[in-house]
Amino acid sequence: MIVLGSTSEVAQAFVEKTLQEGEKFEKIYLFTSNKETTERFARHIDVKFVQQSEIIELDLTKEIDYNKFENINSNLLFCATGYLGEGTEEGLYDNKNTERIIDINYSKLVPVMNYFAQKFESRRSGTIIGLSSVAGDRGRQSNFIYGSAKAAFTAYLSGLRNYLFDKKVHVLTIKPGFMATKMTEGLPLNPKLTATPKQAATCIYKAYKKQKNVAYVLPIWAVIMMIIRNIPEFIFKKLKL
Ligand SMILES: NC(=O)c1ccc[n+]([C@@H]2O[C@H](COP(=O)([O-])OP(=O)(O)OC[C@H]3O[C@@H](n4cnc5c(N)ncnc54)[C@H](OP(=O)(O)O)[C@@H]3O)[C@@H](O)[C@H]2O)c1
């Protein structure tokens, strides 16, 4: 299994869920920009599940050496990589913040995804799971740089799914609403609409097993986003969302 964004609590909960369900992996490749924290998780799965893992450093804001990935093969890729950055106010006109959001959520991430997608294609099997966001379903004033990068990532995953369909590779797009993780720490989230990493992992695992194409975390977000997508633009532009 390949995990991109290994310090994500959702990624870690998903890895644990798959191991608890009895799935077997020759090795789990933990890609991370934060080796120290990932080492703790690697030790944890080794002790709890006797699962071999390898940590591979990947910082999308730096030059990527693809030679390091040459011998990495797998049947399952889980991408939890993402970066919220600053929303409007301070962040919007700060080009460094804008570039970082677009790079980590889309422009620097897609070449890495493509690198592994090509390997899946040549093996003619496997599943690629990408965590996008409900923020990509419609641009809102509170976080539209992040939202636009996620919209691009959602479109990428949709195209990849279409392209890989007859190559026997399945692509699952996950659209989380709110999740209680380090990304949203300190934000005032409605608890009824917020998934814990464990709940999110269970939702994602079910969608993976059912070979779904697109799944929301939590399912209520599918209803919320259907309403939001259907608000006429002349009303939507006046809303403070
Ligand atoms: N939390 C939410 O409410 C929410 C809502 C909608 C969508 N999402 C999406 O769900 C996914 C998981 O999010 P999360 O809540 O678990 O947030 P998170 O803990 O911040 O996870 C995102 C991961 O992205 C990786 N990452 C960040 N900067 C990177 C860089 N420069 N290079 C390479 N990797 C980098 C980090 O992993 P490493 O430290 O291992 O590199 C980080 O753990 C993300 O795609 C996020 O956008 C989250």
Coordinates of C-alpha atoms and ligand atoms in Angstrom, one line a residue:
M1 CA 0.0 0.0 0.0
I2 CA 1.2 3.5 -0.8
V3 CA 0.2 6.3 1.5
L4 CA 0.7 9.9 0.5
G5 CA 0.4 12.4 3.4
S6 CA 1.2 9.8 6.1
T7 CA 0.8 12.1 9.2
S8 CA -2.8 12.7 8.3
E9 CA -4.9 11.2 11.1
V10 CA -7.4 10.1 8.4
A11 CA -4.6 8.3 6.5
Q12 CA -3.4 6.6 9.6
A13 CA -7.0 5.6 10.6
F14 CA -7.5 4.2 7.1
V15 CA -4.3 2.2 7.3
E16 CA -5.4 0.8 10.7
K17 CA -8.9 0.0 9.4
T18 CA -7.6 -2.0 6.4
L19 CA -5.2 -3.9 8.7
Q20 CA -8.0 -4.6 11.2
E21 CA -10.1 -5.9 8.4
G22 CA -7.4 -8.4 7.7
E23 CA -6.0 -7.0 4.5
K24 CA -2.5 -8.1 3.8
F25 CA 0.3 -5.8 2.4
E26 CA 3.8 -6.9 1.5
K27 CA 4.8 -3.4 2.7
I28 CA 3.2 -0.1 3.5
Y29 CA 5.1 2.8 1.9
L30 CA 4.6 5.9 4.0
F31 CA 5.3 9.0 2.0
T32 CA 5.7 12.0 4.3
S33 CA 7.2 15.5 4.6
N34 CA 7.4 14.8 8.4
K35 CA 9.7 11.8 9.0
E36 CA 9.8 12.0 12.8
T37 CA 6.0 11.8 13.3
T38 CA 5.6 9.1 10.6
E39 CA 8.3 7.0 12.3
R40 CA 6.0 6.8 15.4
F41 CA 3.1 5.6 13.3
A42 CA 5.4 3.1 11.5
R43 CA 6.5 1.7 14.8
H44 CA 2.8 1.5 16.0
I45 CA 1.6 -0.5 13.0
D46 CA 4.7 -2.7 13.3
V47 CA 4.0 -3.5 16.9
K48 CA 0.2 -3.8 16.6
F49 CA -0.1 -5.6 13.3
V50 CA 3.4 -6.9 12.6
Q51 CA 3.2 -4.9 9.4
Q52 CA 6.4 -4.0 7.5
S53 CA 6.6 -0.4 6.4
E54 CA 9.0 2.0 4.8
I55 CA 9.2 5.7 5.1
I56 CA 9.8 7.8 2.0
E57 CA 10.4 11.5 2.3
L58 CA 8.3 13.6 0.0
D59 CA 7.9 17.4 0.4
L60 CA 5.9 18.8 -2.5
T61 CA 7.3 22.2 -2.1
K62 CA 10.8 20.8 -3.0
E63 CA 12.3 19.2 -6.1
I64 CA 11.1 15.6 -6.4
D65 CA 13.6 12.8 -7.1
Y66 CA 11.5 10.1 -8.9
N67 CA 14.4 7.7 -8.9
K68 CA 13.7 7.0 -5.2
F69 CA 10.2 5.7 -6.2
E70 CA 11.4 3.3 -8.9
N71 CA 11.1 0.0 -6.9
I72 CA 7.8 0.9 -5.2
N73 CA 4.9 -1.1 -6.4
S74 CA 1.5 -1.6 -4.9
N75 CA -2.2 -2.4 -5.5
L76 CA -3.6 0.4 -3.4
L77 CA -2.7 4.1 -3.2
F78 CA -4.3 6.3 -0.6
C79 CA -3.7 10.0 -1.1
A80 CA -4.5 12.2 2.0
T81 CA -2.1 15.0 0.9
G82 CA -3.6 18.5 1.4
Y83 CA -3.0 22.0 2.6
L84 CA -5.7 24.4 3.8
G85 CA -3.5 27.5 4.1
E86 CA -5.0 30.9 4.9
G87 CA -8.6 31.6 3.6
T88 CA -9.5 35.2 2.5
E89 CA -8.4 38.3 4.4
E90 CA -4.6 37.7 5.0
G91 CA -4.1 34.8 2.6
L92 CA -5.9 35.8 -0.6
Y93 CA -3.5 38.4 -1.8
D94 CA -0.4 36.6 -0.4
N95 CA 1.1 34.9 -3.4
K96 CA 3.3 32.6 -1.3
N97 CA 0.2 31.3 0.5
T98 CA -1.7 31.0 -2.8
E99 CA 1.1 29.1 -4.6
R100 CA 1.6 26.7 -1.6
I101 CA -2.1 25.9 -1.6
I102 CA -2.2 25.2 -5.3
D103 CA 1.1 23.3 -5.3
I104 CA 0.3 20.9 -2.4
N105 CA -3.3 20.3 -3.3
Y106 CA -2.9 20.1 -7.1
S107 CA 0.0 21.1 -9.3
K108 CA 2.9 19.4 -7.5
L109 CA 0.7 16.5 -6.3
V110 CA -0.7 15.4 -9.7
P111 CA 2.7 14.5 -11.2
V112 CA 3.3 12.2 -8.3
M113 CA -0.1 10.7 -8.6
N114 CA 0.5 10.2 -12.3
Y115 CA 3.8 8.5 -11.7
F116 CA 2.1 5.8 -9.7
A117 CA -1.0 5.7 -11.9
Q118 CA 1.2 4.7 -14.7
K119 CA 2.6 1.8 -12.7
F120 CA -1.0 0.7 -11.8
E121 CA -1.9 1.0 -15.5
S122 CA 0.9 -1.3 -16.6
R123 CA 0.0 -3.9 -13.9
R124 CA -3.7 -3.6 -15.0
S125 CA -5.0 -3.7 -11.4
G126 CA -5.5 -1.8 -8.2
T127 CA -7.3 1.1 -6.6
I128 CA -6.3 4.7 -6.3
I129 CA -8.1 6.7 -3.5
G130 CA -7.8 10.5 -3.5
L131 CA -9.1 12.8 -0.8
S132 CA -10.5 15.9 -2.4
S133 CA -13.0 18.1 -0.6
V134 CA -16.6 19.5 -0.6
A135 CA -14.8 22.8 -0.9
G136 CA -14.2 21.9 -4.6
D137 CA -17.9 21.5 -5.3
R138 CA -18.5 25.3 -5.4
G139 CA -16.2 28.3 -4.8
R140 CA -17.1 30.2 -1.6
Q141 CA -15.6 33.4 -0.3
S142 CA -14.2 31.8 2.8
N143 CA -11.6 29.5 1.1
F144 CA -11.8 29.6 -2.7
I145 CA -8.1 29.3 -3.4
Y146 CA -8.1 25.9 -1.5
G147 CA -11.5 25.2 -3.0
S148 CA -10.3 25.8 -6.6
A149 CA -7.3 23.6 -6.1
K150 CA -9.6 20.8 -4.8
A151 CA -12.0 21.4 -7.7
A152 CA -9.1 20.8 -10.0
F153 CA -8.0 17.7 -8.1
T154 CA -11.6 16.4 -8.2
A155 CA -11.7 16.9 -12.0
Y156 CA -8.3 15.2 -12.2
L157 CA -9.5 12.1 -10.3
S158 CA -12.6 12.0 -12.5
G159 CA -10.6 12.0 -15.6
L160 CA -8.1 9.5 -14.3
R161 CA -11.0 7.2 -13.3
N162 CA -12.3 7.5 -16.9
Y163 CA -8.9 6.9 -18.4
L164 CA -8.0 3.9 -16.2
F165 CA -11.4 2.2 -16.3
D166 CA -10.6 -0.1 -19.2
K167 CA -7.2 -0.7 -17.8
K168 CA -8.8 -2.4 -14.8
V169 CA -7.7 0.3 -12.3
H170 CA -10.3 1.8 -10.1
V171 CA -10.2 5.4 -8.9
L172 CA -12.2 6.5 -5.9
T173 CA -12.8 10.2 -5.1
I174 CA -13.5 11.0 -1.5
K175 CA -15.1 14.3 -0.7
P176 CA -14.9 15.0 3.0
G177 CA -16.9 17.7 4.7
F178 CA -15.5 18.7 8.1
M179 CA -13.1 16.3 9.8
A180 CA -11.6 16.8 13.2
T181 CA -7.9 16.7 12.4
K182 CA -4.8 18.9 12.8
M183 CA -5.9 20.7 9.6
T184 CA -9.0 22.0 11.3
E185 CA -7.7 22.4 14.8
G186 CA -9.1 25.5 16.4
L187 CA -11.8 26.0 13.7
P188 CA -15.4 26.3 15.0
L189 CA -16.8 23.2 13.3
N190 CA -20.4 22.0 13.8
P191 CA -20.0 18.7 15.7
K192 CA -23.0 17.2 13.9
L193 CA -21.3 17.7 10.6
T194 CA -17.8 16.7 11.6
A195 CA -16.3 13.3 11.3
T196 CA -13.6 11.9 13.5
P197 CA -10.7 10.4 11.6
K198 CA -12.0 6.9 12.6
Q199 CA -15.5 7.7 11.2
A200 CA -13.9 9.1 8.1
A201 CA -11.8 6.0 7.7
T202 CA -14.8 3.7 8.1
C203 CA -16.7 5.7 5.5
I204 CA -13.8 5.6 3.1
Y205 CA -13.2 1.9 3.6
K206 CA -16.8 1.1 2.9
A207 CA -16.7 3.1 -0.3
Y208 CA -13.5 1.4 -1.3
K209 CA -14.9 -2.1 -0.8
K210 CA -18.1 -1.2 -2.7
Q211 CA -15.9 0.2 -5.6
K212 CA -17.8 3.5 -5.4
N213 CA -16.6 6.2 -7.8
V214 CA -17.3 9.2 -5.5
A215 CA -18.2 9.2 -1.8
Y216 CA -18.9 12.0 0.7
V217 CA -17.7 11.9 4.4
L218 CA -20.2 12.1 6.1
P219 CA -23.1 11.1 3.7
I220 CA -25.1 14.2 4.9
W221 CA -22.6 16.3 3.0
A222 CA -23.9 14.9 -0.3
V223 CA -27.3 16.5 0.5
I224 CA -25.7 19.7 1.8
M225 CA -23.6 20.1 -1.4
M226 CA -26.5 19.2 -3.7
I227 CA -28.4 22.2 -2.1
I228 CA -25.3 24.5 -2.3
R229 CA -24.6 23.5 -5.9
N230 CA -28.2 24.3 -6.9
I231 CA -28.4 27.8 -5.4
P232 CA -28.7 30.2 -8.3
E233 CA -25.6 32.3 -8.8
F234 CA -27.4 35.7 -8.4
I235 CA -28.4 34.6 -4.9
F236 CA -25.2 32.7 -4.1
K237 CA -22.9 35.7 -4.7
K238 CA -24.7 37.6 -1.9
L239 CA -24.3 34.8 0.7
K240 CA -21.5 34.9 3.3
L241 CA -20.4 31.3 3.0
Ligands
LIG1 N1 -10.0 18.1 7.8 C1 -11.0 18.5 7.1 O1 -12.0 19.0 7.5 C2 -11.0 18.2 5.6 C3 -12.1 18.6 4.8 C4 -12.1 18.3 3.5 C5 -11.0 17.7 2.9 N2 -9.9 17.4 3.6 C6 -8.8 16.8 2.9 O2 -8.6 15.5 3.5 C7 -7.2 15.2 3.4 C8 -6.6 14.8 4.7 O3 -6.7 15.9 5.5 P1 -6.5 16.0 7.1 O4 -7.7 16.6 7.7 O5 -6.0 14.7 7.6 O6 -5.3 17.1 7.2 P2 -3.8 17.0 7.5 O7 -3.6 16.3 8.8 O8 -3.2 18.4 7.4 O9 -3.2 16.0 6.4 C9 -2.8 16.5 5.1 C10 -1.4 15.9 4.9 O10 -0.8 16.4 3.7 C11 0.6 16.2 3.8 N3 1.3 17.4 3.4 C12 1.1 18.7 3.8 N4 2.0 19.5 3.3 C13 2.8 18.7 2.5 C14 4.0 19.0 1.7 N5 4.5 20.2 1.6 N6 4.5 17.9 1.0 C15 3.9 16.7 1.1 N7 2.9 16.4 1.8 C16 2.3 17.4 2.5 C17 0.9 16.0 5.3 O11 1.4 14.7 5.4 P3 3.0 14.5 5.9 O12 3.1 15.3 7.1 O13 3.0 13.1 6.1 O14 3.8 15.0 4.7 C18 -0.4 16.2 6.0 O15 -0.6 15.3 7.0 C19 -6.5 16.4 2.7 O16 -6.4 16.2 1.4 C20 -7.5 17.5 3.1 O17 -7.4 18.6 2.1 C21 -9.9 17.6 5.0

